[in-house]
Amino acid sequence: MKSKVMRGLPRYVQRWLDFIEGQGEDFERALEQTGFGRFHFSLLALCGLIYMNTAIGITIISFVLPSATCDFQMSSSDKGWLTAAPMLGMVIGSYFWGCLADTKGRKTVLIAALLMDGVCGLLSSISQVYWLFMLLRFLNGFAITGAMGICFPYLGEFQPNKYRETILCWMELFWTFGVIVLPGIAWIIIPDKFVYLSNGFKFASWNLFVAACSVPSVLIGCWLFFFPESPKFLLECGEAEGALEVLRDMFVCNTGKDGADFPVSSLREKVRTMSVVSQQSTRSIRNLRIRKPKELKLLMLEIWEQTKALCKPPHLRYTVITCLIQFGLTTSYYTLMIWFPELFDRFEKYEHGHQNATATLCEVSSVRLDSNKTLDLPDACDGNNIENTVFLHTMIIGLACIPTSFWLPLCVHRLGAKFFLVFSLLVAGGVTFGLYFVNSAISNLVLSCIFEALTSLGISTVYCVMVDLFPTNLRVMAAALSLTFGRGGALIGNLLFGFLIDLNCVVPIALFGSMLLGSGLLCLLLPNTGEGRLD
């Protein structure tokens, strides 16, 4: 099917263009000619660090909750709003970054998102008031969701068919490292009694912890300058020469040979039938300048056309399914993972204040940690009152993910990504219902480990599957749309949890367990992926 521009040309010109198009090398075959080596491993390390950094950035607030309770005089509902602020930023930011990445480029948007996250994180570390800290964490969420939604498509578009699914599945291991590293950093910094006071300005150890976790975003963003734009995206934008140059550089890096030895001399350009820019302009969509009204209008029309394409056949079915899966999975995962350290802390304080007594999670959670009821502990508001076992338990949760992080990439070709999605979500749903029956910190820890291992496995696998489900010009936008639904659910989930945890914790446990089971059943409607070439 030809574009309007092609149909408007004389027939002899169309035939000549068809001939020229046929002379170029197919992109997938050209990508295979680059080999597989040092470039791909370096790119995996970069994207893995981005993904690990998002794990740290998203869950950092879980250690701030108990640490900053008294500095900000937070009630449980205040904590709910604070955990919801980054999620609100993610809801707003997901589609914003997705639209930019599918029109202006993966690399450019990744750099902008990472640098914004780092700067806002550093500013939040010196915030002295609750509302300003919450606003900056909102901006952190707005930025970090861009990096999270783009790193998988960016990595996948550099991979040959036979390696793509396995390489993407190795990203799960980096998320696990992030879950392990975060409590390690918190354990080193937060228990320290460091406090700096000057003219009403207070910088405690938890502030230093927030600052330390913000620095990697800036460093990774700077490292990304040395990597190329996705050649698949460049070809989609009509920049065949730029895509060929990237492939040639990959060939040199992987093989050590001279660029002149690269066996591909031209690439077959794809006719962009849905591109507004290709129909109304000879320029690449990446080169449109937002400051010019005409070009901005053209860019917005392109975004609108791509959005409409996601909402009608043949993409509508998978758009709806992936959005619903992300809603159920992300709501449950981010709500419970952010609140686990808080729940561990409440269990520890309850057991210290009630020797040889047992209580269920709901009974322990009904105790408020505020100035009116401090569990009879004199140090409940000393500013650094997290029990050491909380750090240890959270780190153990991360270590429990290591077996599944290796199981996924090593067996994904044999069992299929769809199997991992269905298995992880259905079992995680059952484990969530089991949280109602725990009666000690140890039993809570065991179920939390299983929950984290399975749900994080599911989240990474969803991203892997989505790389195959949608074409290049819609890939990041589709991921962003599903992320928007997921973050919206996480926002609602954190608000509900903050209000209900002290009143009736049965409701959120039943709700999140049901969501995971529903998401697992929806995964049965997805196709098997990982075998075909990227569109």
XYZ file of C-alpha atoms in Angstrom, residues 120-473:
354
model
C 14.954 16.818 40.750
C 16.198 14.084 43.069
C 19.077 16.231 44.279
C 16.732 19.175 44.858
C 14.291 17.010 46.809
C 17.099 15.905 49.126
C 17.418 19.464 50.485
C 13.682 20.156 50.694
C 12.561 21.291 54.169
C 8.786 21.168 53.827
C 6.410 18.328 53.054
C 4.599 19.915 50.076
C 7.835 20.871 48.279
C 9.313 17.416 48.821
C 6.122 15.858 47.458
C 6.193 18.162 44.404
C 9.792 17.239 43.593
C 9.054 13.528 43.996
C 6.171 14.087 41.561
C 8.702 15.460 39.061
C 10.964 12.483 39.767
C 8.135 10.148 38.857
C 7.413 12.212 35.736
C 11.027 11.804 34.603
C 11.826 8.241 35.628
C 8.853 6.772 33.799
C 10.336 8.069 30.548
C 13.555 6.169 31.099
C 11.699 3.030 32.150
C 9.341 2.983 29.169
C 12.002 3.647 26.528
C 14.996 1.533 27.596
C 13.392 -1.765 26.479
C 12.450 -0.618 22.927
C 15.811 1.159 22.598
C 17.701 -2.002 23.553
C 15.474 -4.326 21.515
C 15.832 -2.377 18.273
C 19.579 -3.061 18.196
C 19.213 -6.842 18.614
C 19.185 -9.518 15.869
C 16.117 -11.782 15.911
C 17.746 -14.786 17.513
C 19.160 -12.814 20.456
C 16.477 -10.183 21.029
C 14.141 -11.957 23.463
C 16.983 -13.412 25.535
C 18.793 -10.072 25.790
C 15.612 -8.286 26.831
C 14.930 -10.915 29.483
C 18.358 -10.338 31.045
C 17.092 -6.883 31.997
C 15.151 -8.528 34.816
C 18.471 -9.277 36.540
C 19.327 -5.571 36.634
C 15.980 -4.771 38.245
C 16.837 -7.364 40.882
C 20.197 -5.683 41.475
C 18.349 -2.400 41.997
C 16.035 -3.969 44.569
C 19.120 -5.370 46.387
C 21.281 -2.252 46.136
C 18.633 0.181 47.408
C 18.266 -1.273 50.935
C 22.055 -1.686 51.033
C 22.556 2.035 50.407
C 19.786 2.838 52.889
C 21.331 0.569 55.537
C 24.717 2.276 55.182
C 23.385 5.850 55.274
C 20.064 6.142 57.122
C 20.983 4.530 60.522
C 23.882 6.975 60.806
C 22.996 9.744 63.273
C 24.332 12.394 60.896
C 22.391 15.683 61.099
C 23.446 19.099 59.785
C 21.608 22.100 61.231
C 22.037 25.725 60.166
C 19.534 28.597 60.499
C 16.492 26.368 60.294
C 17.979 24.176 57.542
C 18.193 20.480 58.445
C 20.012 17.849 56.415
C 19.727 14.439 58.043
C 20.969 11.025 56.988
C 17.773 10.241 55.076
C 18.313 13.432 53.043
C 21.819 12.211 52.201
C 20.300 8.879 51.166
C 17.949 10.610 48.710
C 20.856 12.619 47.261
C 23.053 9.529 46.866
C 20.313 7.710 44.960
C 19.911 10.655 42.580
C 23.512 10.839 41.363
C 23.422 7.676 39.151
C 20.720 9.214 36.927
C 23.031 12.088 36.017
C 26.017 9.795 35.406
C 24.063 7.339 33.241
C 22.517 10.211 31.266
C 26.001 11.537 30.493
C 27.232 8.051 29.466
C 24.321 7.737 27.040
C 25.752 10.607 24.953
C 28.358 8.141 23.657
C 25.757 5.729 22.224
C 23.932 6.070 18.884
C 20.281 6.543 18.080
C 18.307 3.391 17.280
C 19.007 2.455 13.636
C 15.522 0.962 13.354
C 14.025 4.300 14.390
C 16.280 6.218 11.986
C 15.168 3.998 9.115
C 11.539 4.514 10.131
C 12.121 8.282 9.929
C 13.535 7.958 6.398
C 17.171 8.436 7.444
C 18.593 5.341 5.751
C 22.115 6.754 5.554
C 22.127 7.523 9.274
C 20.862 4.023 10.094
C 23.544 2.489 7.856
C 26.238 4.522 9.603
C 25.075 3.226 12.992
C 25.155 -0.368 11.714
C 28.632 0.192 10.307
C 29.861 1.482 13.688
C 28.314 -1.556 15.393
C 30.163 -3.804 12.925
C 33.474 -2.116 13.715
C 32.928 -2.373 17.472
C 31.852 -6.037 17.362
C 34.413 -7.380 14.891
C 37.367 -4.995 15.140
C 37.410 -4.707 11.349
C 37.429 -1.551 9.273
C 34.097 0.096 8.466
C 34.818 -0.280 4.754
C 34.561 -4.057 5.211
C 30.888 -3.864 6.235
C 29.145 -5.927 3.520
C 26.020 -3.718 3.319
C 26.196 -0.578 1.194
C 22.546 0.558 1.336
C 19.352 -0.125 3.248
C 15.892 -0.700 1.873
C 13.717 2.125 3.124
C 10.258 1.369 4.424
C 7.339 3.256 2.874
C 5.796 5.069 5.847
C 2.127 4.795 4.964
C 0.884 6.298 8.246
C 3.343 9.157 8.574
C 1.837 12.639 8.332
C 5.342 14.088 8.078
C 6.287 11.841 5.145
C 3.159 12.978 3.298
C 3.547 16.721 3.898
C 7.286 17.256 4.264
C 10.562 15.944 2.916
C 12.247 16.418 6.304
C 12.742 13.749 8.923
C 10.303 13.922 11.829
C 13.286 14.116 14.188
C 14.316 17.447 12.677
C 11.016 19.236 13.187
C 11.455 22.208 15.511
C 8.827 22.713 18.194
C 9.447 26.456 18.240
C 8.063 26.828 14.707
C 4.218 26.794 14.725
C 3.868 24.986 11.378
C 6.327 22.264 12.340
C 4.796 21.927 15.815
C 1.375 21.473 14.206
C 2.841 18.794 11.929
C 4.396 17.040 14.919
C 1.120 17.085 16.863
C -0.724 15.681 13.831
C 1.822 12.855 13.666
C 1.302 12.059 17.352
C -2.474 12.130 16.881
C -2.316 9.775 13.891
C -0.118 7.333 15.798
C -2.444 7.462 18.795
C -5.445 6.733 16.559
C -3.543 3.820 15.023
C -3.185 2.242 18.481
C -6.914 2.580 19.065
C -8.142 0.799 15.955
C -7.505 -2.581 14.294
C -5.160 -4.339 13.960
C -3.522 -2.855 17.098
C -6.617 -2.167 19.229
C -6.869 -5.712 20.615
C -3.335 -5.797 22.011
C -3.510 -2.157 23.138
C -6.510 -2.941 25.357
C -5.083 -6.222 26.659
C -1.661 -4.788 27.560
C -3.226 -1.733 29.228
C -5.432 -3.945 31.407
C -2.525 -6.258 32.282
C -0.341 -3.300 33.228
C -3.140 -1.806 35.334
C -3.614 -4.935 37.442
C 0.058 -5.854 37.713
C 1.505 -2.397 38.319
C -1.159 -1.367 40.821
C -0.442 -4.384 42.994
C 3.324 -4.398 42.608
C 4.188 -0.775 43.237
C 1.692 -0.301 46.032
C 2.812 -3.314 48.048
C 6.538 -2.955 47.311
C 6.569 0.691 48.386
C 4.714 -0.163 51.592
C 6.619 -3.361 52.514
C 9.426 -1.548 54.443
C 6.777 0.411 56.333
C 4.944 -2.828 57.208
C 8.212 -4.500 58.254
C 8.930 -1.507 60.478
C 5.497 -1.768 62.102
C 5.955 -5.502 62.719
C 9.340 -4.906 64.372
C 8.039 -2.141 66.621
C 4.984 -4.161 67.556
C 7.076 -7.220 68.481
C 9.464 -5.073 70.518
C 6.612 -3.458 72.377
C 4.641 -6.695 72.869
C 7.049 -9.453 73.838
C 6.008 -13.029 72.913
C 2.802 -11.734 71.314
C 1.634 -12.629 67.827
C -0.558 -10.566 65.570
C -1.739 -10.642 62.001
C -0.640 -8.084 59.440
C -3.990 -6.315 59.689
C -3.776 -6.125 63.497
C -0.256 -4.713 63.386
C -1.123 -2.271 60.612
C -4.005 -0.842 62.620
C -1.451 0.785 64.946
C -0.625 4.348 63.861
C 2.892 5.715 64.062
C 2.187 9.298 65.041
C 2.687 11.537 68.038
C -0.532 10.402 69.658
C 0.319 6.704 69.626
C 3.992 5.740 69.507
C 3.800 2.051 70.387
C 5.276 2.924 73.802
C 8.733 3.308 72.238
C 10.721 6.339 73.389
C 12.627 6.589 70.097
C 9.653 6.432 67.745
C 10.327 9.978 66.561
C 14.095 10.244 66.687
C 14.229 10.889 62.930
C 16.213 7.714 62.188
C 13.958 5.094 63.715
C 13.999 2.324 61.118
C 14.909 -1.018 62.644
C 18.005 -2.639 61.123
C 16.018 -5.783 60.398
C 13.864 -3.744 58.002
C 16.903 -3.129 55.777
C 17.910 -6.759 56.049
C 14.448 -8.044 55.194
C 14.147 -5.727 52.195
C 17.550 -6.849 50.939
C 16.515 -10.489 51.370
C 13.477 -9.757 49.182
C 15.834 -8.599 46.438
C 18.097 -11.636 46.848
C 15.043 -13.881 46.524
C 14.579 -12.537 42.974
C 17.945 -13.815 41.754
C 16.763 -17.387 40.907
C 13.840 -16.124 38.812
C 16.073 -13.473 37.192
C 18.298 -16.257 35.816
C 15.409 -18.622 35.119
C 13.703 -16.174 32.732
C 16.491 -15.540 30.156
C 17.837 -19.103 30.323
C 14.460 -20.746 29.679
C 12.442 -18.148 27.774
C 13.109 -19.782 24.396
C 12.047 -23.169 25.715
C 8.960 -22.136 27.694
C 8.021 -18.848 26.031
C 7.455 -15.406 27.496
C 3.717 -16.039 27.673
C 4.254 -18.964 30.085
C 6.289 -16.778 32.431
C 3.634 -14.067 32.395
C 0.744 -16.392 33.204
C 2.660 -18.386 35.814
C 4.115 -15.397 37.655
C 0.875 -13.417 37.858
C -1.408 -16.266 38.910
C 0.941 -17.449 41.666
C 1.614 -13.858 42.799
C -2.139 -13.339 43.109
C -2.416 -16.363 45.402
C 0.520 -15.117 47.490
C -1.141 -11.717 47.900
C -4.240 -13.344 49.382
C -1.886 -15.219 51.726
C -0.681 -11.941 53.269
C -3.912 -11.831 55.257
C -2.897 -14.946 57.193
C 0.670 -13.988 58.217
C 1.159 -13.603 61.965
C 4.850 -12.759 62.324
C 7.593 -10.746 60.702
C 9.186 -13.958 59.361
C 6.052 -15.248 57.631
C 5.495 -11.765 56.232
C 9.066 -11.817 54.875
C 8.648 -15.213 53.175
C 5.501 -14.218 51.320
C 6.974 -10.827 50.451
C 9.993 -12.550 48.854
C 7.787 -14.756 46.691
C 5.590 -11.795 45.760
C 8.529 -9.613 44.693
C 10.248 -12.391 42.736
C 7.143 -13.226 40.716
C 5.694 -9.769 40.116
C 9.032 -8.228 39.060
C 9.433 -11.180 36.702
C 6.002 -10.378 35.260
C 6.761 -6.670 34.789
C 9.981 -7.324 32.873
C 8.297 -9.962 30.704
C 5.468 -7.587 29.766
C 8.033 -5.113 28.415
C 9.760 -7.894 26.446
C 6.479 -8.999 24.879
C 5.452 -5.455 23.922
C 8.627 -4.971 21.874
C 7.287 -7.677 19.527
C 3.591 -6.741 19.578
C 3.819 -3.268 17.991
C 5.669 -1.758 14.984
C 8.591 0.650 15.346
C 6.609 3.852 14.859
